[in-house]
PDB file of C-alpha atoms in Angstrom:
ATOM      1  CA  MET A 609      12.781 -13.870 -17.061  1.00 54.00           C
ATOM      2  CA  ALA A 610      13.207 -13.208 -20.802  1.00 65.00           C
ATOM      3  CA  ASP A 611      12.321  -9.522 -20.348  1.00 85.00           C
ATOM      4  CA  PHE A 612      14.837  -9.232 -17.511  1.00 88.00           C
ATOM      5  CA  THR A 613      17.594 -10.752 -19.664  1.00 91.00           C
ATOM      6  CA  LYS A 614      16.684  -8.634 -22.674  1.00 92.00           C
ATOM      7  CA  LYS A 615      16.759  -5.529 -20.484  1.00 92.00           C
ATOM      8  CA  ALA A 616      20.148  -6.544 -19.033  1.00 94.00           C
ATOM      9  CA  ILE A 617      21.562  -6.907 -22.558  1.00 94.00           C
ATOM     10  CA  ARG A 618      20.089  -3.531 -23.519  1.00 92.00           C
ATOM     11  CA  ASN A 619      21.468  -1.804 -20.424  1.00 92.00           C
ATOM     12  CA  SER A 620      24.928  -3.333 -20.868  1.00 95.00           C
ATOM     13  CA  PHE A 621      25.024  -2.214 -24.476  1.00 93.00           C
ATOM     14  CA  VAL A 622      23.992   1.367 -23.632  1.00 90.00           C
ATOM     15  CA  LYS A 623      26.575   1.422 -20.827  1.00 92.00           C
ATOM     16  CA  LEU A 624      29.303   0.232 -23.200  1.00 93.00           C
ATOM     17  CA  LEU A 625      28.134   2.636 -25.897  1.00 88.00           C
ATOM     18  CA  ASN A 626      28.521   5.492 -23.444  1.00 87.00           C
ATOM     19  CA  GLU A 627      32.113   4.342 -22.868  1.00 90.00           C
ATOM     20  CA  LYS A 628      33.373   3.617 -26.395  1.00 90.00           C
ATOM     21  CA  PRO A 629      32.470   3.885 -30.092  1.00 87.00           C
ATOM     22  CA  LEU A 630      30.056   1.409 -31.597  1.00 84.00           C
ATOM     23  CA  LYS A 631      32.685  -0.150 -33.876  1.00 87.00           C
ATOM     24  CA  GLN A 632      34.685  -1.174 -30.795  1.00 91.00           C
ATOM     25  CA  ILE A 633      31.784  -3.053 -29.151  1.00 93.00           C
ATOM     26  CA  THR A 634      31.347  -6.759 -29.795  1.00 94.00           C
ATOM     27  CA  VAL A 635      28.682  -9.218 -28.786  1.00 94.00           C
ATOM     28  CA  ARG A 636      31.313 -10.744 -26.488  1.00 96.00           C
ATOM     29  CA  ASP A 637      31.730  -7.374 -24.711  1.00 96.00           C
ATOM     30  CA  ILE A 638      27.978  -7.108 -24.177  1.00 96.00           C
ATOM     31  CA  VAL A 639      27.485 -10.631 -22.852  1.00 94.00           C
ATOM     32  CA  ASP A 640      30.549 -10.378 -20.617  1.00 95.00           C
ATOM     33  CA  ASP A 641      29.233  -7.135 -19.156  1.00 95.00           C
ATOM     34  CA  CYS A 642      25.755  -8.430 -18.390  1.00 93.00           C
ATOM     35  CA  GLY A 643      26.722 -11.991 -17.452  1.00 93.00           C
ATOM     36  CA  VAL A 644      24.880 -13.998 -20.087  1.00 93.00           C
ATOM     37  CA  ASN A 645      26.211 -16.256 -22.825  1.00 92.00           C
ATOM     38  CA  ARG A 646      26.366 -15.533 -26.558  1.00 92.00           C
ATOM     39  CA  ASN A 647      23.459 -17.885 -27.293  1.00 93.00           C
ATOM     40  CA  THR A 648      21.281 -15.857 -24.958  1.00 93.00           C
ATOM     41  CA  PHE A 649      22.192 -12.676 -26.833  1.00 94.00           C
ATOM     42  CA  TYR A 650      21.332 -14.307 -30.165  1.00 94.00           C
ATOM     43  CA  TYR A 651      18.084 -15.644 -28.746  1.00 93.00           C
ATOM     44  CA  HIS A 652      16.944 -12.035 -28.205  1.00 93.00           C
ATOM     45  CA  PHE A 653      18.745 -10.183 -31.006  1.00 93.00           C
ATOM     46  CA  GLN A 654      19.968 -11.138 -34.445  1.00 94.00           C
ATOM     47  CA  ASP A 655      22.976  -8.813 -34.185  1.00 92.00           C
ATOM     48  CA  ILE A 656      24.102  -5.472 -32.762  1.00 90.00           C
ATOM     49  CA  PRO A 657      22.285  -3.374 -35.422  1.00 86.00           C
ATOM     50  CA  GLN A 658      19.015  -5.080 -34.464  1.00 89.00           C
ATOM     51  CA  LEU A 659      19.791  -4.338 -30.798  1.00 91.00           C
ATOM     52  CA  ILE A 660      20.296  -0.666 -31.703  1.00 85.00           C
ATOM     53  CA  GLU A 661      17.045  -0.605 -33.641  1.00 82.00           C
ATOM     54  CA  THR A 662      15.193  -2.214 -30.725  1.00 86.00           C
ATOM     55  CA  ILE A 663      16.611   0.301 -28.253  1.00 82.00           C
ATOM     56  CA  VAL A 664      15.739   3.366 -30.303  1.00 76.00           C
ATOM     57  CA  LYS A 665      12.258   2.016 -31.126  1.00 77.00           C
ATOM     58  CA  GLU A 666      11.550   1.243 -27.465  1.00 80.00           C
ATOM     59  CA  ASP A 667      12.798   4.674 -26.451  1.00 78.00           C
ATOM     60  CA  ALA A 668      10.629   6.346 -29.082  1.00 71.00           C
ATOM     61  CA  ASP A 669       7.633   4.346 -27.841  1.00 76.00           C
ATOM     62  CA  ARG A 670       8.449   5.341 -24.244  1.00 77.00           C
ATOM     63  CA  ILE A 671       8.677   9.049 -25.135  1.00 73.00           C
ATOM     64  CA  ILE A 672       5.367   8.849 -26.982  1.00 70.00           C
ATOM     65  CA  LEU A 673       3.701   7.039 -24.062  1.00 75.00           C
ATOM     66  CA  GLU A 674       5.114   9.447 -21.452  1.00 76.00           C
ATOM     67  CA  ASN A 675       3.992  12.542 -23.367  1.00 67.00           C
ATOM     68  CA  PRO A 676       0.283  12.127 -24.125  1.00 65.00           C
ATOM     69  CA  GLU A 677       0.011  15.902 -24.064  1.00 66.00           C
ATOM     70  CA  ILE A 678       2.560  18.654 -24.365  1.00 64.00           C
ATOM     71  CA  ASN A 679       1.556  22.116 -23.207  1.00 65.00           C
ATOM     72  CA  SER A 680       4.515  24.219 -24.280  1.00 67.00           C
ATOM     73  CA  LEU A 681       7.131  24.425 -26.980  1.00 67.00           C
ATOM     74  CA  GLU A 682       9.759  24.043 -24.273  1.00 72.00           C
ATOM     75  CA  GLY A 683       8.139  20.816 -23.063  1.00 72.00           C
ATOM     76  CA  TYR A 684       7.990  19.603 -26.633  1.00 68.00           C
ATOM     77  CA  LEU A 685      11.705  20.202 -27.215  1.00 72.00           C
ATOM     78  CA  ASP A 686      12.641  18.718 -23.837  1.00 76.00           C
ATOM     79  CA  ALA A 687      10.771  15.519 -24.776  1.00 72.00           C
ATOM     80  CA  ILE A 688      12.605  15.066 -28.071  1.00 71.00           C
ATOM     81  CA  ILE A 689      16.094  15.639 -26.653  1.00 78.00           C
ATOM     82  CA  GLY A 690      15.731  13.865 -23.298  1.00 76.00           C
ATOM     83  CA  PHE A 691      17.288  10.513 -24.231  1.00 73.00           C
ATOM     84  CA  ALA A 692      20.139  12.236 -26.075  1.00 77.00           C
ATOM     85  CA  LEU A 693      20.966  14.390 -23.064  1.00 81.00           C
ATOM     86  CA  LYS A 694      21.008  11.379 -20.716  1.00 81.00           C
ATOM     87  CA  ASN A 695      23.132   9.305 -23.095  1.00 80.00           C
ATOM     88  CA  LYS A 696      25.274  11.838 -24.972  1.00 84.00           C
ATOM     89  CA  ASN A 697      28.170   9.525 -25.769  1.00 85.00           C
ATOM     90  CA  ALA A 698      25.925   6.631 -26.759  1.00 83.00           C
ATOM     91  CA  VAL A 699      23.878   8.840 -29.083  1.00 82.00           C
ATOM     92  CA  LEU A 700      27.005  10.342 -30.639  1.00 85.00           C
ATOM     93  CA  HIS A 701      28.488   6.892 -31.145  1.00 85.00           C
ATOM     94  CA  ILE A 702      25.339   5.727 -32.952  1.00 82.00           C
ATOM     95  CA  TYR A 703      25.074   8.991 -34.890  1.00 82.00           C
ATOM     96  CA  ARG A 704      28.675   8.702 -36.072  1.00 84.00           C
ATOM     97  CA  SER A 705      28.321   5.038 -37.056  1.00 82.00           C
ATOM     98  CA  VAL A 706      26.980   3.246 -40.094  1.00 75.00           C
ATOM     99  CA  ASN A 707      23.728   2.914 -38.103  1.00 74.00           C
ATOM    100  CA  ARG A 708      23.084   6.672 -38.173  1.00 81.00           C
ATOM    101  CA  ASP A 709      19.922   6.186 -40.206  1.00 84.00           C
ATOM    102  CA  ILE A 710      18.368   4.184 -37.358  1.00 79.00           C
ATOM    103  CA  TYR A 711      18.815   7.118 -34.981  1.00 78.00           C
ATOM    104  CA  GLU A 712      17.527   9.589 -37.580  1.00 85.00           C
ATOM    105  CA  GLN A 713      14.397   7.471 -38.120  1.00 84.00           C
ATOM    106  CA  TYR A 714      13.859   7.337 -34.359  1.00 79.00           C
ATOM    107  CA  GLN A 715      14.295  11.089 -34.000  1.00 81.00           C
ATOM    108  CA  TRP A 716      11.957  11.745 -36.939  1.00 87.00           C
ATOM    109  CA  ARG A 717       9.282   9.502 -35.377  1.00 81.00           C
ATOM    110  CA  VAL A 718       9.591  11.198 -31.991  1.00 78.00           C
ATOM    111  CA  CYS A 719       9.474  14.644 -33.632  1.00 81.00           C
ATOM    112  CA  GLU A 720       6.369  13.635 -35.600  1.00 85.00           C
ATOM    113  CA  HIS A 721       4.490  12.436 -32.521  1.00 80.00           C
ATOM    114  CA  THR A 722       5.510  15.294 -30.270  1.00 77.00           C
ATOM    115  CA  ALA A 723       4.830  17.920 -32.967  1.00 81.00           C
ATOM    116  CA  THR A 724       1.352  16.471 -33.550  1.00 84.00           C
ATOM    117  CA  THR A 725       0.627  16.365 -29.827  1.00 81.00           C
ATOM    118  CA  PHE A 726       1.940  19.901 -29.344  1.00 79.00           C
ATOM    119  CA  ILE A 727       0.051  21.426 -32.304  1.00 84.00           C
ATOM    120  CA  ASP A 728      -3.200  19.732 -31.299  1.00 83.00           C
ATOM    121  CA  GLY A 729      -2.733  21.218 -27.818  1.00 80.00           C
ATOM    122  CA  VAL A 730      -2.067  24.684 -29.254  1.00 81.00           C
ATOM    123  CA  LEU A 731      -5.139  24.413 -31.484  1.00 85.00           C
ATOM    124  CA  ASN A 732      -7.180  23.559 -28.386  1.00 81.00           C
ATOM    125  CA  GLY A 733     -10.361  22.997 -30.372  1.00 82.00           C
ATOM    126  CA  ARG A 734      -9.823  25.867 -32.820  1.00 84.00           C
ATOM    127  CA  MET A 735     -10.664  24.703 -36.302  1.00 86.00           C
ATOM    128  CA  ILE A 736      -8.313  24.962 -39.248  1.00 86.00           C
ATOM    129  CA  SER A 737      -8.294  22.895 -42.407  1.00 87.00           C
ATOM    130  CA  PRO A 738      -6.657  19.451 -42.217  1.00 90.00           C
ATOM    131  CA  SER A 739      -4.042  20.576 -44.754  1.00 91.00           C
ATOM    132  CA  ASP A 740      -3.161  23.651 -42.640  1.00 90.00           C
ATOM    133  CA  ARG A 741      -2.948  21.471 -39.513  1.00 90.00           C
ATOM    134  CA  LYS A 742      -0.594  19.105 -41.344  1.00 94.00           C
ATOM    135  CA  LEU A 743       1.457  22.071 -42.568  1.00 90.00           C
ATOM    136  CA  LEU A 744       1.872  23.345 -38.992  1.00 88.00           C
ATOM    137  CA  ILE A 745       2.829  19.892 -37.726  1.00 90.00           C
ATOM    138  CA  ASP A 746       5.349  19.470 -40.547  1.00 93.00           C
ATOM    139  CA  TYR A 747       6.834  22.904 -39.837  1.00 89.00           C
ATOM    140  CA  VAL A 748       7.337  22.245 -36.121  1.00 85.00           C
ATOM    141  CA  LYS A 749       8.583  18.706 -36.800  1.00 88.00           C
ATOM    142  CA  CYS A 750      11.128  19.823 -39.407  1.00 90.00           C
ATOM    143  CA  VAL A 751      12.435  22.751 -37.359  1.00 86.00           C
ATOM    144  CA  SER A 752      12.919  20.596 -34.276  1.00 83.00           C
ATOM    145  CA  PHE A 753      14.434  17.710 -36.260  1.00 87.00           C
ATOM    146  CA  GLY A 754      16.861  20.138 -37.885  1.00 89.00           C
ATOM    147  CA  LEU A 755      17.732  21.664 -34.523  1.00 85.00           C
ATOM    148  CA  VAL A 756      18.535  18.248 -33.025  1.00 84.00           C
ATOM    149  CA  MET A 757      20.431  16.979 -36.082  1.00 87.00           C
ATOM    150  CA  GLY A 758      22.484  20.191 -36.217  1.00 88.00           C
ATOM    151  CA  TRP A 759      23.304  19.767 -32.540  1.00 87.00           C
ATOM    152  CA  LEU A 760      24.427  16.183 -33.166  1.00 86.00           C
ATOM    153  CA  GLU A 761      26.478  17.232 -36.193  1.00 87.00           C
ATOM    154  CA  ASP A 762      28.299  19.758 -33.980  1.00 88.00           C
ATOM    155  CA  GLY A 763      29.113  16.990 -31.496  1.00 86.00           C
ATOM    156  CA  MET A 764      26.457  18.059 -28.970  1.00 83.00           C
ATOM    157  CA  GLN A 765      28.684  20.932 -27.904  1.00 83.00           C
ATOM    158  CA  ASP A 766      26.007  23.565 -27.326  1.00 78.00           C
ATOM    159  CA  ASP A 767      23.621  23.674 -24.409  1.00 82.00           C
ATOM    160  CA  ILE A 768      20.665  22.663 -26.543  1.00 82.00           C
ATOM    161  CA  GLN A 769      18.132  23.088 -23.749  1.00 80.00           C
ATOM    162  CA  SER A 770      19.146  26.696 -23.093  1.00 82.00           C
ATOM    163  CA  ASN A 771      19.210  27.436 -26.805  1.00 80.00           C
ATOM    164  CA  ALA A 772      15.834  25.764 -27.349  1.00 78.00           C
ATOM    165  CA  HIS A 773      14.268  27.622 -24.421  1.00 77.00           C
ATOM    166  CA  ARG A 774      15.694  30.910 -25.686  1.00 80.00           C
ATOM    167  CA  LEU A 775      14.292  30.203 -29.146  1.00 76.00           C
ATOM    168  CA  CYS A 776      10.901  29.438 -27.596  1.00 72.00           C
ATOM    169  CA  GLU A 777      11.004  32.724 -25.705  1.00 74.00           C
ATOM    170  CA  LEU A 778      11.700  34.615 -28.935  1.00 73.00           C
ATOM    171  CA  LYS A 779       8.989  32.738 -30.874  1.00 71.00           C
ATOM    172  CA  LYS A 780       6.307  32.969 -28.163  1.00 67.00           C
ATOM    173  CA  GLY A 781       2.911  33.669 -29.721  1.00 69.00           C
ATOM    174  CA  ASP A 782       3.979  32.965 -33.308  1.00 74.00           C
ATOM    175  CA  LEU A 783       1.934  29.777 -33.648  1.00 71.00           C
ATOM    176  CA  ASN A 784      -1.198  31.461 -32.349  1.00 72.00           C
ATOM    177  CA  GLN A 785      -0.753  34.219 -34.941  1.00 76.00           C
ATOM    178  CA  VAL A 786      -0.308  31.640 -37.689  1.00 78.00           C
ATOM    179  CA  ILE A 787      -3.440  29.785 -36.537  1.00 79.00           C
ATOM    180  CA  GLU A 788      -5.418  33.058 -36.571  1.00 79.00           C
ATOM    181  CA  ARG A 789      -4.195  33.734 -40.117  1.00 78.00           C
ATOM    182  CA  PHE A 790      -5.240  30.224 -41.173  1.00 77.00           C
ATOM    183  CA  GLN A 791      -8.682  30.790 -39.647  1.00 76.00           C
ATOM    184  CA  ASN A 792      -9.086  34.205 -41.316  1.00 76.00           C
ATOM    185  CA  HIS A 793      -7.927  32.840 -44.671  1.00 70.00           C
ATOM    186  CA  GLU A 794     -10.629  30.145 -44.836  1.00 59.00           C
TER     187      GLU A 794
END
């Protein structure tokens, strides 16, 4: 029952966050929306910032669990922007709040996992030094993190999926060339 209640609180909060800015949401609004009392909210969460942190951590964990392998750069980018696309207003409200760092940490963690998974798939058994592997992962992670953060900074106005897929089309084969250069350099 506790998981059901916790999930109801989470869902009510995300629903409200999609409707209005974070600073306009109170614990009272959340409990009224999901039909529990304030004590129940405080049993599960210390405050709204902890609720936000729990939501973004759980979502990061879900993305990581659902993407044990990523076969394309497009799939990689789709994985890291999926929650944001489904919950544009909620993400913007968190991003524009004092809790922005929580979302940035979440996005960084998701980018790290998905970049590692993607690069290991691209390497497909090819050997490069651990430092070169880390360099590739950091490159992909930083580019994708920057792409997402820039999109958020612009208010999520662009069609990020189309732009990301176009970028992937233009960059096709680049990573394989870099890997070959790493292998030839050793």
